[in-house]
């Protein structure tokens, strides 16, 4: 490592002229969408003048989100490598270890250095270590953390419009980040890195096999098929373990058998989180998602699907990116009702196929019940209660402001519950009916999902057409369920 530390900062810098350390997009397999999103940043860093001359506002901060080992650090380095600019990196956890009062001054140093070397990228790894919501969380060193975080925000806010420095940060816990970090002009661009699907896994294995002599029987496709839930880092270790096994047994090439044995080794390895789906879980998840997708395609007012995947999203469990309805567009009652039915698609399908329920649909139920409640209490979409808004934007009662907690009578409260139950029940029945009538389509989607793990829109529409369903044209909105 020719990385150097400088000044007061513990940060490391990678010189753009150091070819041995250069990483480019070619080194990052899969991650197609993430690379596409970041290519704009590469363009800017390569030729900032073009953008500045025309007065374009370039994002200052990009947040990379994804499970450990999905290639966040690698991708940030690749952006610097593609653009040929200096790369300054520091980890949030290093700030935490520092003496009190040092964090803020190191941040200042870091930004100063980067500006001197601009165009440049500053990469703050594990930003959640300093960027947790202020005033809560584990005690100890909180003040230091806050000052460090404040300094990062001050530096970012203080960027001149012509500053050619882009701040990238990575986290696997976007849910705990201080909202101040996510405001416009700060980390307002977010790029998600998902765990790789089968195809991506094969490509990652290929990237890490270039320097390894393989026996003829090696079949990376088979290895990719057997490693659902593996991250890029896991696949890298797998290849490495395989080579170690071969060397230990004094062979000069790595055989398929070495790689197969390494799968288990990596799975049981110390750092592995247990996110590997068992075969049964995979089947349940495939049917669950197929249920959503089927309803989204068949119910007339639901938003169509862009992509289906049974690879868990690269975010912490329980994190849902739901665009606020108000910002999205005007939504109608019919759309809401179909949306609720789509949300229940996973629940209905699990019950129907396996005669049992998992905790999987829990979030779906929460989201759809909340929506049904909003229909009744905010949007006047219940015939029984009529055109009244019983709750304000934040779920606070509108009446009796500041006087009583409870603003409507027991009777109204019971009516709301009854209406919500009725809406949910009707959506459930509609979902059940539609899925039952289209069981063959459901099977086809689930089977393909189990095989490929991710289905892109084109392939999905082919299944629909093969089952006599005309794909919808309205494709501008991604449906996230
Ligand atoms: P993260 O920062 O998300 O935890 P890293 O970028 O540190 O993950 O990835 C660790 C290693 O795993 C990388 O150095 C690389 O060897 C491998 N890796 C991860 N993702 C990929 C990928 N998409 N393509 C190739 N290698 C990858
Ligand atoms: Mg990392
Ligand atoms: Zn679901």
Short mmCIF file of C-alpha atoms and ligand atoms in Angstrom, two decimals:
data_model
loop_
_atom_site.label_atom_id
_atom_site.label_comp_id
_atom_site.label_asym_id
_atom_site.label_seq_id
_atom_site.Cartn_x
_atom_site.Cartn_y
_atom_site.Cartn_z
CA UNK A 1 0.00 0.00 0.00
CA UNK A 2 1.43 3.30 -1.06
CA UNK A 3 -1.36 5.06 0.77
CA UNK A 4 -0.08 7.92 2.82
CA UNK A 5 -1.40 9.54 5.91
CA UNK A 6 -1.08 13.27 6.16
CA UNK A 7 -1.31 16.10 8.62
CA UNK A 8 -3.54 15.65 11.58
CA UNK A 9 -5.96 13.52 9.67
CA UNK A 10 -5.94 9.77 9.79
CA UNK A 11 -7.29 9.78 6.27
CA UNK A 12 -5.57 7.94 3.47
CA UNK A 13 -5.09 9.24 0.01
CA UNK A 14 -4.85 7.28 -3.19
CA UNK A 15 -2.96 9.10 -5.89
CA UNK A 16 -4.69 8.99 -9.28
CA UNK A 17 -1.33 8.37 -10.94
CA UNK A 18 -0.63 5.25 -8.94
CA UNK A 19 -1.61 2.58 -11.47
CA UNK A 20 -1.09 -0.30 -9.06
CA UNK A 21 -3.95 0.93 -6.88
CA UNK A 22 -6.28 1.98 -9.65
CA UNK A 23 -9.72 0.44 -9.50
CA UNK A 24 -12.26 1.00 -12.26
CA UNK A 25 -15.84 0.00 -13.02
CA UNK A 26 -14.49 -3.13 -14.71
CA UNK A 27 -13.41 -4.39 -11.30
CA UNK A 28 -16.95 -4.05 -9.99
CA UNK A 29 -19.04 -6.87 -11.40
CA UNK A 30 -22.82 -6.59 -11.57
CA UNK A 31 -24.11 -3.46 -9.78
CA UNK A 32 -25.31 -2.19 -13.15
CA UNK A 33 -27.78 0.37 -11.85
CA UNK A 34 -25.34 1.76 -9.30
CA UNK A 35 -22.68 2.19 -11.93
CA UNK A 36 -25.12 3.92 -14.23
CA UNK A 37 -26.11 6.36 -11.52
CA UNK A 38 -22.50 7.12 -10.69
CA UNK A 39 -21.36 7.60 -14.27
CA UNK A 40 -22.74 11.14 -14.12
CA UNK A 41 -20.40 11.90 -11.22
CA UNK A 42 -17.50 10.43 -13.17
CA UNK A 43 -18.38 12.70 -16.11
CA UNK A 44 -18.40 15.71 -13.87
CA UNK A 45 -15.09 14.94 -12.22
CA UNK A 46 -13.48 14.31 -15.59
CA UNK A 47 -14.71 17.49 -17.10
CA UNK A 48 -16.05 19.83 -14.41
CA UNK A 49 -15.77 22.90 -16.60
CA UNK A 50 -18.39 21.66 -19.02
CA UNK A 51 -20.91 21.34 -16.19
CA UNK A 52 -19.94 24.50 -14.29
CA UNK A 53 -20.02 26.68 -17.40
CA UNK A 54 -23.62 25.82 -18.03
CA UNK A 55 -24.53 26.43 -14.39
CA UNK A 56 -25.42 22.82 -13.62
CA UNK A 57 -25.74 22.00 -9.95
CA UNK A 58 -23.71 18.92 -9.26
CA UNK A 59 -24.55 16.80 -6.23
CA UNK A 60 -22.11 17.29 -3.37
CA UNK A 61 -22.86 14.19 -1.43
CA UNK A 62 -23.61 10.64 -2.47
CA UNK A 63 -24.61 8.02 0.02
CA UNK A 64 -23.87 4.41 -0.85
CA UNK A 65 -26.18 2.06 1.01
CA UNK A 66 -25.88 -1.69 1.13
CA UNK A 67 -25.19 -4.74 3.24
CA UNK A 68 -21.58 -5.38 4.30
CA UNK A 69 -19.44 -6.69 1.47
CA UNK A 70 -21.67 -5.50 -1.37
CA UNK A 71 -18.84 -3.41 -2.80
CA UNK A 72 -19.50 0.09 -1.45
CA UNK A 73 -15.85 0.88 -0.80
CA UNK A 74 -14.85 -0.77 -4.06
CA UNK A 75 -17.37 1.26 -6.03
CA UNK A 76 -16.33 4.56 -4.43
CA UNK A 77 -12.73 3.83 -5.38
CA UNK A 78 -13.83 2.88 -8.86
CA UNK A 79 -15.50 6.28 -9.30
CA UNK A 80 -12.19 7.96 -8.44
CA UNK A 81 -10.34 5.54 -10.70
CA UNK A 82 -12.67 6.11 -13.64
CA UNK A 83 -12.43 9.85 -13.24
CA UNK A 84 -8.69 9.83 -12.57
CA UNK A 85 -8.98 11.97 -9.44
CA UNK A 86 -7.50 11.76 -5.96
CA UNK A 87 -9.35 9.64 -3.45
CA UNK A 88 -9.31 10.56 0.23
CA UNK A 89 -10.81 8.08 2.60
CA UNK A 90 -11.50 7.88 6.28
CA UNK A 91 -13.77 5.67 8.31
CA UNK A 92 -16.41 6.98 10.67
CA UNK A 93 -15.27 4.51 13.28
CA UNK A 94 -11.81 6.09 13.28
CA UNK A 95 -13.28 9.39 14.40
CA UNK A 96 -14.91 7.68 17.31
CA UNK A 97 -11.59 6.35 18.55
CA UNK A 98 -10.01 9.78 18.60
CA UNK A 99 -9.37 12.01 21.55
CA UNK A 100 -12.03 14.45 22.45
CA UNK A 101 -11.93 17.58 20.36
CA UNK A 102 -9.89 16.08 17.56
CA UNK A 103 -12.65 14.79 15.30
CA UNK A 104 -13.79 18.19 14.06
CA UNK A 105 -10.30 19.43 13.32
CA UNK A 106 -9.51 16.26 11.39
CA UNK A 107 -12.58 16.77 9.28
CA UNK A 108 -11.40 20.31 8.56
CA UNK A 109 -7.94 19.01 7.56
CA UNK A 110 -9.45 16.37 5.36
CA UNK A 111 -11.62 18.78 3.42
CA UNK A 112 -8.74 21.23 3.11
CA UNK A 113 -6.48 18.55 1.66
CA UNK A 114 -9.13 17.41 -0.76
CA UNK A 115 -9.79 20.95 -1.99
CA UNK A 116 -6.07 21.47 -2.54
CA UNK A 117 -6.00 18.33 -4.65
CA UNK A 118 -9.26 18.89 -6.47
CA UNK A 119 -10.92 17.47 -8.41
CA UNK A 120 -11.14 14.85 -5.71
CA UNK A 121 -13.40 12.46 -3.88
CA UNK A 122 -13.70 12.33 -0.12
CA UNK A 123 -14.96 8.97 1.04
CA UNK A 124 -16.35 8.60 4.56
CA UNK A 125 -16.80 4.91 5.23
CA UNK A 126 -19.20 3.73 7.96
CA UNK A 127 -20.68 7.19 8.25
CA UNK A 128 -23.29 5.86 10.66
CA UNK A 129 -20.55 5.72 13.29
CA UNK A 130 -20.58 9.52 13.42
CA UNK A 131 -23.85 10.25 11.66
CA UNK A 132 -26.37 8.61 13.94
CA UNK A 133 -29.39 10.60 14.91
CA UNK A 134 -28.14 13.17 17.38
CA UNK A 135 -29.13 13.06 20.98
CA UNK A 136 -30.04 9.38 21.05
CA UNK A 137 -28.26 6.06 20.94
CA UNK A 138 -25.46 4.50 22.89
CA UNK A 139 -23.89 6.83 25.41
CA UNK A 140 -20.25 7.79 25.65
CA UNK A 141 -18.40 10.08 23.28
CA UNK A 142 -21.63 11.53 22.03
CA UNK A 143 -20.38 15.08 22.10
CA UNK A 144 -17.37 14.13 20.07
CA UNK A 145 -19.53 12.36 17.56
CA UNK A 146 -21.85 15.33 17.28
CA UNK A 147 -19.01 17.76 16.77
CA UNK A 148 -17.51 15.58 14.10
CA UNK A 149 -20.84 15.26 12.36
CA UNK A 150 -21.51 18.99 12.64
CA UNK A 151 -18.14 19.73 11.11
CA UNK A 152 -18.88 17.44 8.15
CA UNK A 153 -22.15 19.30 7.62
CA UNK A 154 -20.48 22.69 7.96
CA UNK A 155 -17.85 21.72 5.41
CA UNK A 156 -20.42 20.45 2.95
CA UNK A 157 -22.62 23.52 3.36
CA UNK A 158 -19.58 25.72 2.87
CA UNK A 159 -18.67 24.31 -0.53
CA UNK A 160 -18.37 26.98 -3.17
CA UNK A 161 -20.45 26.26 -6.27
CA UNK A 162 -17.26 25.71 -8.24
CA UNK A 163 -15.71 23.29 -5.78
CA UNK A 164 -14.68 20.15 -7.57
CA UNK A 165 -14.88 17.91 -4.54
CA UNK A 166 -17.51 15.23 -4.15
CA UNK A 167 -18.19 13.57 -0.85
CA UNK A 168 -19.14 9.93 -0.94
CA UNK A 169 -20.18 8.05 2.16
CA UNK A 170 -21.10 4.46 2.83
CA UNK A 171 -23.36 2.82 5.36
CA UNK A 172 -25.20 -0.40 5.97
CA UNK A 173 -27.51 1.35 8.42
CA UNK A 174 -29.26 4.14 6.54
CA UNK A 175 -32.13 3.81 8.99
CA UNK A 176 -30.14 5.26 11.90
CA UNK A 177 -28.69 8.26 10.06
CA UNK A 178 -29.36 11.75 11.26
CA UNK A 179 -31.91 13.30 8.90
CA UNK A 180 -29.70 16.40 8.74
CA UNK A 181 -27.27 14.40 6.61
CA UNK A 182 -29.91 13.63 4.03
CA UNK A 183 -31.12 17.18 3.41
CA UNK A 184 -30.80 18.76 -0.02
CA UNK A 185 -27.27 19.95 -0.66
CA UNK A 186 -25.83 17.24 1.54
CA UNK A 187 -26.14 13.51 0.92
CA UNK A 188 -29.15 13.97 -1.28
CA UNK A 189 -28.12 11.33 -3.80
CA UNK A 190 -28.51 7.79 -2.65
CA UNK A 191 -27.27 4.70 -4.41
CA UNK A 192 -28.32 1.28 -3.18
CA UNK A 193 -26.16 -1.77 -3.62
CA UNK A 194 -28.10 -5.00 -3.44
CA UNK A 195 -26.74 -8.42 -2.75
CA UNK A 196 -25.85 -9.91 -6.12
CA UNK A 197 -28.28 -12.22 -7.92
CA UNK A 198 -27.22 -15.42 -9.67
CA UNK A 199 -26.00 -13.73 -12.84
CA UNK A 200 -24.12 -11.06 -10.87
CA UNK A 201 -22.55 -13.68 -8.64
CA UNK A 202 -21.20 -15.48 -11.66
CA UNK A 203 -19.68 -12.24 -12.92
CA UNK A 204 -18.12 -11.45 -9.56
CA UNK A 205 -16.62 -14.93 -9.45
CA UNK A 206 -15.20 -14.29 -12.90
CA UNK A 207 -13.62 -11.00 -11.81
CA UNK A 208 -11.87 -12.80 -8.99
CA UNK A 209 -10.74 -15.73 -11.07
CA UNK A 210 -8.50 -13.93 -13.54
CA UNK A 211 -5.26 -14.72 -11.77
CA UNK A 212 -6.14 -18.23 -10.68
CA UNK A 213 -5.18 -21.34 -12.63
CA UNK A 214 -8.31 -23.48 -12.90
CA UNK A 215 -8.71 -27.16 -13.55
CA UNK A 216 -10.87 -27.96 -16.55
CA UNK A 217 -13.84 -29.04 -14.50
CA UNK A 218 -14.40 -25.61 -12.94
CA UNK A 219 -17.90 -24.33 -13.62
CA UNK A 220 -18.54 -20.93 -12.07
CA UNK A 221 -22.19 -21.02 -13.08
CA UNK A 222 -22.78 -23.92 -10.73
CA UNK A 223 -20.97 -22.11 -7.91
CA UNK A 224 -23.11 -19.03 -8.53
CA UNK A 225 -26.26 -21.17 -8.35
CA UNK A 226 -25.25 -22.54 -5.00
CA UNK A 227 -24.43 -19.26 -3.32
CA UNK A 228 -27.63 -17.23 -2.96
CA UNK A 229 -27.23 -14.55 -0.31
CA UNK A 230 -23.46 -14.31 -0.75
CA UNK A 231 -22.08 -10.80 -1.02
CA UNK A 232 -19.26 -9.81 -3.33
CA UNK A 233 -16.88 -10.02 -0.40
CA UNK A 234 -18.11 -13.54 0.39
CA UNK A 235 -17.50 -14.61 -3.19
CA UNK A 236 -14.04 -13.12 -3.08
CA UNK A 237 -13.28 -15.17 0.07
CA UNK A 238 -14.74 -18.25 -1.56
CA UNK A 239 -12.32 -18.01 -4.47
CA UNK A 240 -9.47 -17.39 -2.11
CA UNK A 241 -10.38 -20.32 0.12
CA UNK A 242 -10.52 -22.53 -2.96
CA UNK A 243 -6.99 -21.58 -3.91
CA UNK A 244 -5.78 -22.18 -0.37
CA UNK A 245 -7.30 -25.67 -0.34
CA UNK A 246 -5.64 -26.56 -3.64
CA UNK A 247 -2.27 -25.25 -2.50
CA UNK A 248 -2.50 -27.14 0.77
CA UNK A 249 -3.03 -30.35 -1.14
CA UNK A 250 -0.08 -29.48 -3.35
CA UNK A 251 -2.04 -29.09 -6.52
CA UNK A 252 -1.18 -26.44 -9.09
CA UNK A 253 -4.73 -25.75 -10.22
CA UNK A 254 -7.96 -24.99 -8.40
CA UNK A 255 -10.64 -27.62 -9.00
CA UNK A 256 -14.43 -27.38 -8.85
CA UNK A 257 -14.33 -29.55 -5.75
CA UNK A 258 -12.17 -26.96 -3.98
CA UNK A 259 -14.69 -24.25 -4.74
CA UNK A 260 -17.64 -26.37 -3.62
CA UNK A 261 -15.96 -27.11 -0.31
CA UNK A 262 -15.20 -23.42 0.11
CA UNK A 263 -18.87 -22.47 -0.13
CA UNK A 264 -19.50 -24.14 3.16
CA UNK A 265 -16.40 -22.71 4.68
CA UNK A 266 -17.43 -19.15 3.85
CA UNK A 267 -20.98 -19.82 5.01
CA UNK A 268 -19.80 -20.97 8.38
CA UNK A 269 -17.08 -18.37 8.56
CA UNK A 270 -16.86 -16.01 11.50
CA UNK A 271 -18.02 -12.80 9.92
CA UNK A 272 -20.98 -14.19 8.05
CA UNK A 273 -24.34 -12.85 8.90
CA UNK A 274 -27.01 -15.43 8.35
CA UNK A 275 -28.72 -13.93 5.36
CA UNK A 276 -28.55 -17.01 3.21
CA UNK A 277 -31.98 -18.25 2.29
CA UNK A 278 -32.63 -21.93 2.80
CA UNK A 279 -34.29 -23.77 -0.06
CA UNK A 280 -37.65 -23.59 1.65
CA UNK A 281 -37.27 -19.91 2.43
CA UNK A 282 -36.34 -19.28 -1.15
CA UNK A 283 -39.50 -21.00 -2.33
CA UNK A 284 -41.69 -19.09 0.11
CA UNK A 285 -40.07 -15.79 -0.81
CA UNK A 286 -40.43 -16.51 -4.53
CA UNK A 287 -44.14 -17.22 -4.17
CA UNK A 288 -44.62 -14.24 -1.89
CA UNK A 289 -43.07 -11.84 -4.41
CA UNK A 290 -44.82 -13.58 -7.30
CA UNK A 291 -48.12 -12.88 -5.52
CA UNK A 292 -47.35 -9.14 -5.39
CA UNK A 293 -46.19 -9.08 -8.99
CA UNK A 294 -49.18 -10.97 -10.30
CA UNK A 295 -51.66 -8.60 -8.68
CA UNK A 296 -49.71 -5.55 -9.76
CA UNK A 297 -50.03 -6.77 -13.33
CA UNK A 298 -53.66 -7.85 -13.25
CA UNK A 299 -55.39 -5.24 -11.11
CA UNK A 300 -56.24 -2.33 -13.37
CA UNK A 301 -55.28 0.54 -11.08
CA UNK A 302 -52.07 -0.86 -9.60
CA UNK A 303 -48.66 0.36 -10.68
CA UNK A 304 -46.86 -2.20 -12.81
CA UNK A 305 -43.63 -3.86 -11.74
CA UNK A 306 -40.18 -2.91 -12.97
CA UNK A 307 -38.24 -5.71 -11.48
CA UNK A 308 -38.86 -8.56 -9.08
CA UNK A 309 -36.19 -9.97 -6.87
CA UNK A 310 -35.91 -12.40 -4.02
CA UNK A 311 -32.48 -11.09 -3.11
CA UNK A 312 -33.05 -9.00 -0.05
CA UNK A 313 -32.53 -5.33 -0.65
CA UNK A 314 -29.23 -3.88 0.46
CA UNK A 315 -30.70 -2.18 3.45
CA UNK A 316 -31.13 -3.11 7.06
CA UNK A 317 -34.18 -5.26 7.66
CA UNK A 318 -37.32 -3.27 8.26
CA UNK A 319 -36.26 -0.25 6.27
CA UNK A 320 -38.92 0.69 3.76
CA UNK A 321 -38.50 3.34 1.15
CA UNK A 322 -42.05 4.52 0.69
CA UNK A 323 -42.48 7.75 -1.13
CA UNK A 324 -44.98 9.96 0.63
CA UNK A 325 -48.23 9.75 -1.24
CA UNK A 326 -48.64 13.51 -1.35
CA UNK A 327 -45.41 13.98 -3.27
CA UNK A 328 -45.90 11.08 -5.59
CA UNK A 329 -48.93 12.21 -7.52
CA UNK A 330 -52.61 12.53 -7.02
CA UNK A 331 -53.91 9.16 -6.09
CA UNK A 332 -57.43 7.94 -6.41
CA UNK A 333 -59.51 5.70 -4.24
CA UNK A 334 -59.46 2.96 -6.86
CA UNK A 335 -55.67 3.08 -6.95
CA UNK A 336 -55.47 2.87 -3.18
CA UNK A 337 -57.75 -0.15 -3.13
CA UNK A 338 -55.68 -1.94 -5.74
CA UNK A 339 -52.46 -0.95 -3.94
CA UNK A 340 -53.75 -2.52 -0.76
CA UNK A 341 -54.66 -5.69 -2.61
CA UNK A 342 -51.17 -5.79 -4.16
CA UNK A 343 -49.64 -5.39 -0.70
CA UNK A 344 -51.65 -8.34 0.50
CA UNK A 345 -50.48 -10.47 -2.43
CA UNK A 346 -47.58 -11.92 -0.45
CA UNK A 347 -49.78 -12.76 2.52
CA UNK A 348 -52.50 -14.38 0.44
CA UNK A 349 -50.04 -16.40 -1.61
CA UNK A 350 -48.13 -17.74 1.38
CA UNK A 351 -51.33 -18.86 3.02
CA UNK A 352 -52.64 -20.42 -0.15
CA UNK A 353 -49.47 -22.22 -1.21
CA UNK A 354 -48.06 -23.34 2.11
CA UNK A 355 -51.12 -23.36 4.37
CA UNK A 356 -49.09 -21.32 6.82
CA UNK A 357 -47.80 -17.81 7.35
CA UNK A 358 -44.33 -16.44 8.00
CA UNK A 359 -43.26 -13.13 9.49
CA UNK A 360 -42.46 -12.07 5.92
CA UNK A 361 -45.68 -10.16 5.21
CA UNK A 362 -45.59 -8.23 8.49
CA UNK A 363 -44.37 -5.04 6.87
CA UNK A 364 -46.85 -5.41 4.03
CA UNK A 365 -49.65 -5.60 6.55
CA UNK A 366 -48.46 -2.53 8.40
CA UNK A 367 -48.15 -0.47 5.26
CA UNK A 368 -51.49 -1.52 3.80
CA UNK A 369 -53.37 -1.12 7.07
CA UNK A 370 -51.94 2.37 7.49
CA UNK A 371 -53.06 3.18 3.97
CA UNK A 372 -56.58 1.87 4.63
CA UNK A 373 -56.73 3.99 7.76
CA UNK A 374 -55.62 7.09 5.90
CA UNK A 375 -58.35 6.50 3.35
CA UNK A 376 -60.91 6.57 6.12
CA UNK A 377 -59.52 9.28 8.37
CA UNK A 378 -57.73 11.66 6.00
CA UNK A 379 -59.10 11.40 2.51
CA UNK A 380 -62.79 11.00 3.11
CA UNK A 381 -62.81 7.78 1.08
CA UNK A 382 -65.15 5.85 3.33
CA UNK A 383 -68.84 5.85 2.48
CA UNK A 384 -69.70 5.04 6.05
CA UNK A 385 -67.86 7.98 7.64
CA UNK A 386 -68.25 10.28 4.70
CA UNK A 387 -66.30 13.38 3.74
CA UNK A 388 -64.52 14.14 6.99
CA UNK A 389 -60.86 14.51 7.83
CA UNK A 390 -60.48 13.08 11.28
CA UNK A 391 -56.73 13.22 11.40
CA UNK A 392 -54.16 15.76 10.30
CA UNK A 393 -50.95 15.16 8.41
CA UNK A 394 -48.95 13.76 11.27
CA UNK A 395 -51.69 11.48 12.45
CA UNK A 396 -52.66 14.03 15.11
CA UNK A 397 -56.28 14.62 15.74
CA UNK A 398 -57.61 17.84 14.28
CA UNK A 399 -60.33 18.52 16.79
CA UNK A 400 -59.99 19.69 20.36
CA UNK A 401 -56.48 20.87 19.66
CA UNK A 402 -54.58 21.14 22.91
CA UNK A 403 -57.60 20.26 24.99
CA UNK A 404 -58.08 16.55 24.91
CA UNK A 405 -55.90 13.76 23.67
CA UNK A 406 -58.79 11.90 22.23
CA UNK A 407 -60.59 13.96 19.70
CA UNK A 408 -63.36 11.76 18.49
CA UNK A 409 -65.91 9.66 20.23
CA UNK A 410 -65.68 5.98 21.02
CA UNK A 411 -68.35 5.46 18.40
CA UNK A 412 -66.35 7.17 15.65
CA UNK A 413 -63.27 5.32 16.74
CA UNK A 414 -65.11 2.00 16.47
CA UNK A 415 -66.48 3.03 13.07
CA UNK A 416 -62.96 3.76 11.84
CA UNK A 417 -61.78 0.33 12.96
CA UNK A 418 -64.75 -1.33 11.30
CA UNK A 419 -64.15 0.52 8.04
CA UNK A 420 -60.43 -0.28 8.02
CA UNK A 421 -61.24 -3.95 8.62
CA UNK A 422 -63.81 -3.93 5.84
CA UNK A 423 -61.39 -2.35 3.35
CA UNK A 424 -58.68 -4.85 4.27
CA UNK A 425 -61.06 -7.78 4.04
CA UNK A 426 -62.36 -6.77 0.63
CA UNK A 427 -58.82 -6.20 -0.66
CA UNK A 428 -57.83 -9.58 0.71
CA UNK A 429 -60.73 -11.30 -1.02
CA UNK A 430 -59.99 -9.57 -4.29
CA UNK A 431 -56.34 -10.61 -4.03
CA UNK A 432 -57.31 -14.19 -3.23
CA UNK A 433 -59.77 -14.41 -6.09
CA UNK A 434 -57.33 -12.99 -8.63
CA UNK A 435 -54.49 -15.24 -7.55
CA UNK A 436 -56.66 -18.35 -7.50
CA UNK A 437 -57.93 -17.65 -10.99
CA UNK A 438 -54.38 -17.19 -12.25
CA UNK A 439 -52.56 -19.93 -10.43
CA UNK A 440 -50.61 -21.01 -13.53
CA UNK A 441 -49.21 -17.53 -13.98
CA UNK A 442 -48.28 -17.44 -10.31
CA UNK A 443 -46.40 -20.72 -10.62
CA UNK A 444 -44.59 -19.53 -13.73
CA UNK A 445 -43.39 -16.34 -12.04
CA UNK A 446 -42.34 -18.15 -8.87
CA UNK A 447 -40.46 -20.87 -10.74
CA UNK A 448 -38.51 -18.35 -12.80
CA UNK A 449 -37.77 -16.33 -9.66
CA UNK A 450 -36.39 -19.38 -7.88
CA UNK A 451 -34.17 -20.04 -10.84
CA UNK A 452 -32.97 -16.51 -11.65
CA UNK A 453 -33.62 -14.67 -8.35
CA UNK A 454 -34.19 -11.45 -10.25
CA UNK A 455 -36.59 -10.92 -13.14
CA UNK A 456 -36.25 -7.79 -15.21
CA UNK A 457 -39.22 -6.12 -16.80
CA UNK A 458 -38.74 -7.57 -20.28
CA UNK A 459 -38.59 -11.17 -19.06
CA UNK A 460 -41.50 -10.56 -16.76
CA UNK A 461 -43.64 -9.24 -19.57
CA UNK A 462 -42.81 -12.30 -21.63
CA UNK A 463 -44.32 -14.48 -18.92
CA UNK A 464 -47.40 -12.29 -18.82
CA UNK A 465 -47.85 -12.48 -22.58
CA UNK A 466 -47.35 -16.25 -22.55
CA UNK A 467 -50.28 -16.40 -20.13
CA UNK A 468 -52.48 -14.12 -22.17
CA UNK A 469 -52.01 -11.00 -20.05
CA UNK A 470 -51.36 -7.70 -21.78
CA UNK A 471 -48.57 -5.82 -19.98
CA UNK A 472 -49.43 -2.32 -18.79
CA UNK A 473 -47.93 0.67 -20.47
CA UNK A 474 -47.72 2.92 -17.44
CA UNK A 475 -44.15 2.24 -16.44
CA UNK A 476 -42.94 5.46 -14.93
CA UNK A 477 -43.40 4.53 -11.31
CA UNK A 478 -41.56 1.86 -9.47
CA UNK A 479 -43.79 -0.16 -7.26
CA UNK A 480 -42.08 -1.02 -4.03
CA UNK A 481 -43.78 -3.76 -2.11
P1 LIG B 1 -18.37 -2.91 1.45
O1 LIG B 1 -17.59 -1.63 1.47
O2 LIG B 1 -19.74 -2.76 0.83
O3 LIG B 1 -18.46 -3.61 2.76
P2 LIG B 1 -16.18 -3.77 -0.13
O4 LIG B 1 -16.19 -2.77 -1.24
O5 LIG B 1 -15.21 -3.53 0.97
O6 LIG B 1 -17.63 -3.92 0.47
O7 LIG B 1 -15.96 -5.21 -0.76
C1 LIG B 1 -15.02 -6.11 -0.25
C2 LIG B 1 -14.42 -6.91 -1.37
O8 LIG B 1 -15.38 -7.76 -1.94
C3 LIG B 1 -13.92 -6.06 -2.51
O9 LIG B 1 -12.63 -5.60 -2.29
C4 LIG B 1 -13.98 -7.04 -3.68
O10 LIG B 1 -12.87 -7.90 -3.67
C5 LIG B 1 -15.19 -7.88 -3.33
N1 LIG B 1 -16.38 -7.38 -4.02
C6 LIG B 1 -17.50 -6.85 -3.45
N2 LIG B 1 -18.40 -6.51 -4.38
C7 LIG B 1 -17.86 -6.82 -5.58
C8 LIG B 1 -18.29 -6.69 -6.94
N3 LIG B 1 -19.50 -6.19 -7.24
N4 LIG B 1 -17.46 -7.11 -7.92
C9 LIG B 1 -16.24 -7.61 -7.62
N5 LIG B 1 -15.78 -7.74 -6.37
C10 LIG B 1 -16.56 -7.37 -5.35
MG1 LIG B 2 -16.45 -0.96 3.00
ZN1 LIG B 3 -44.32 -8.52 0.60
#
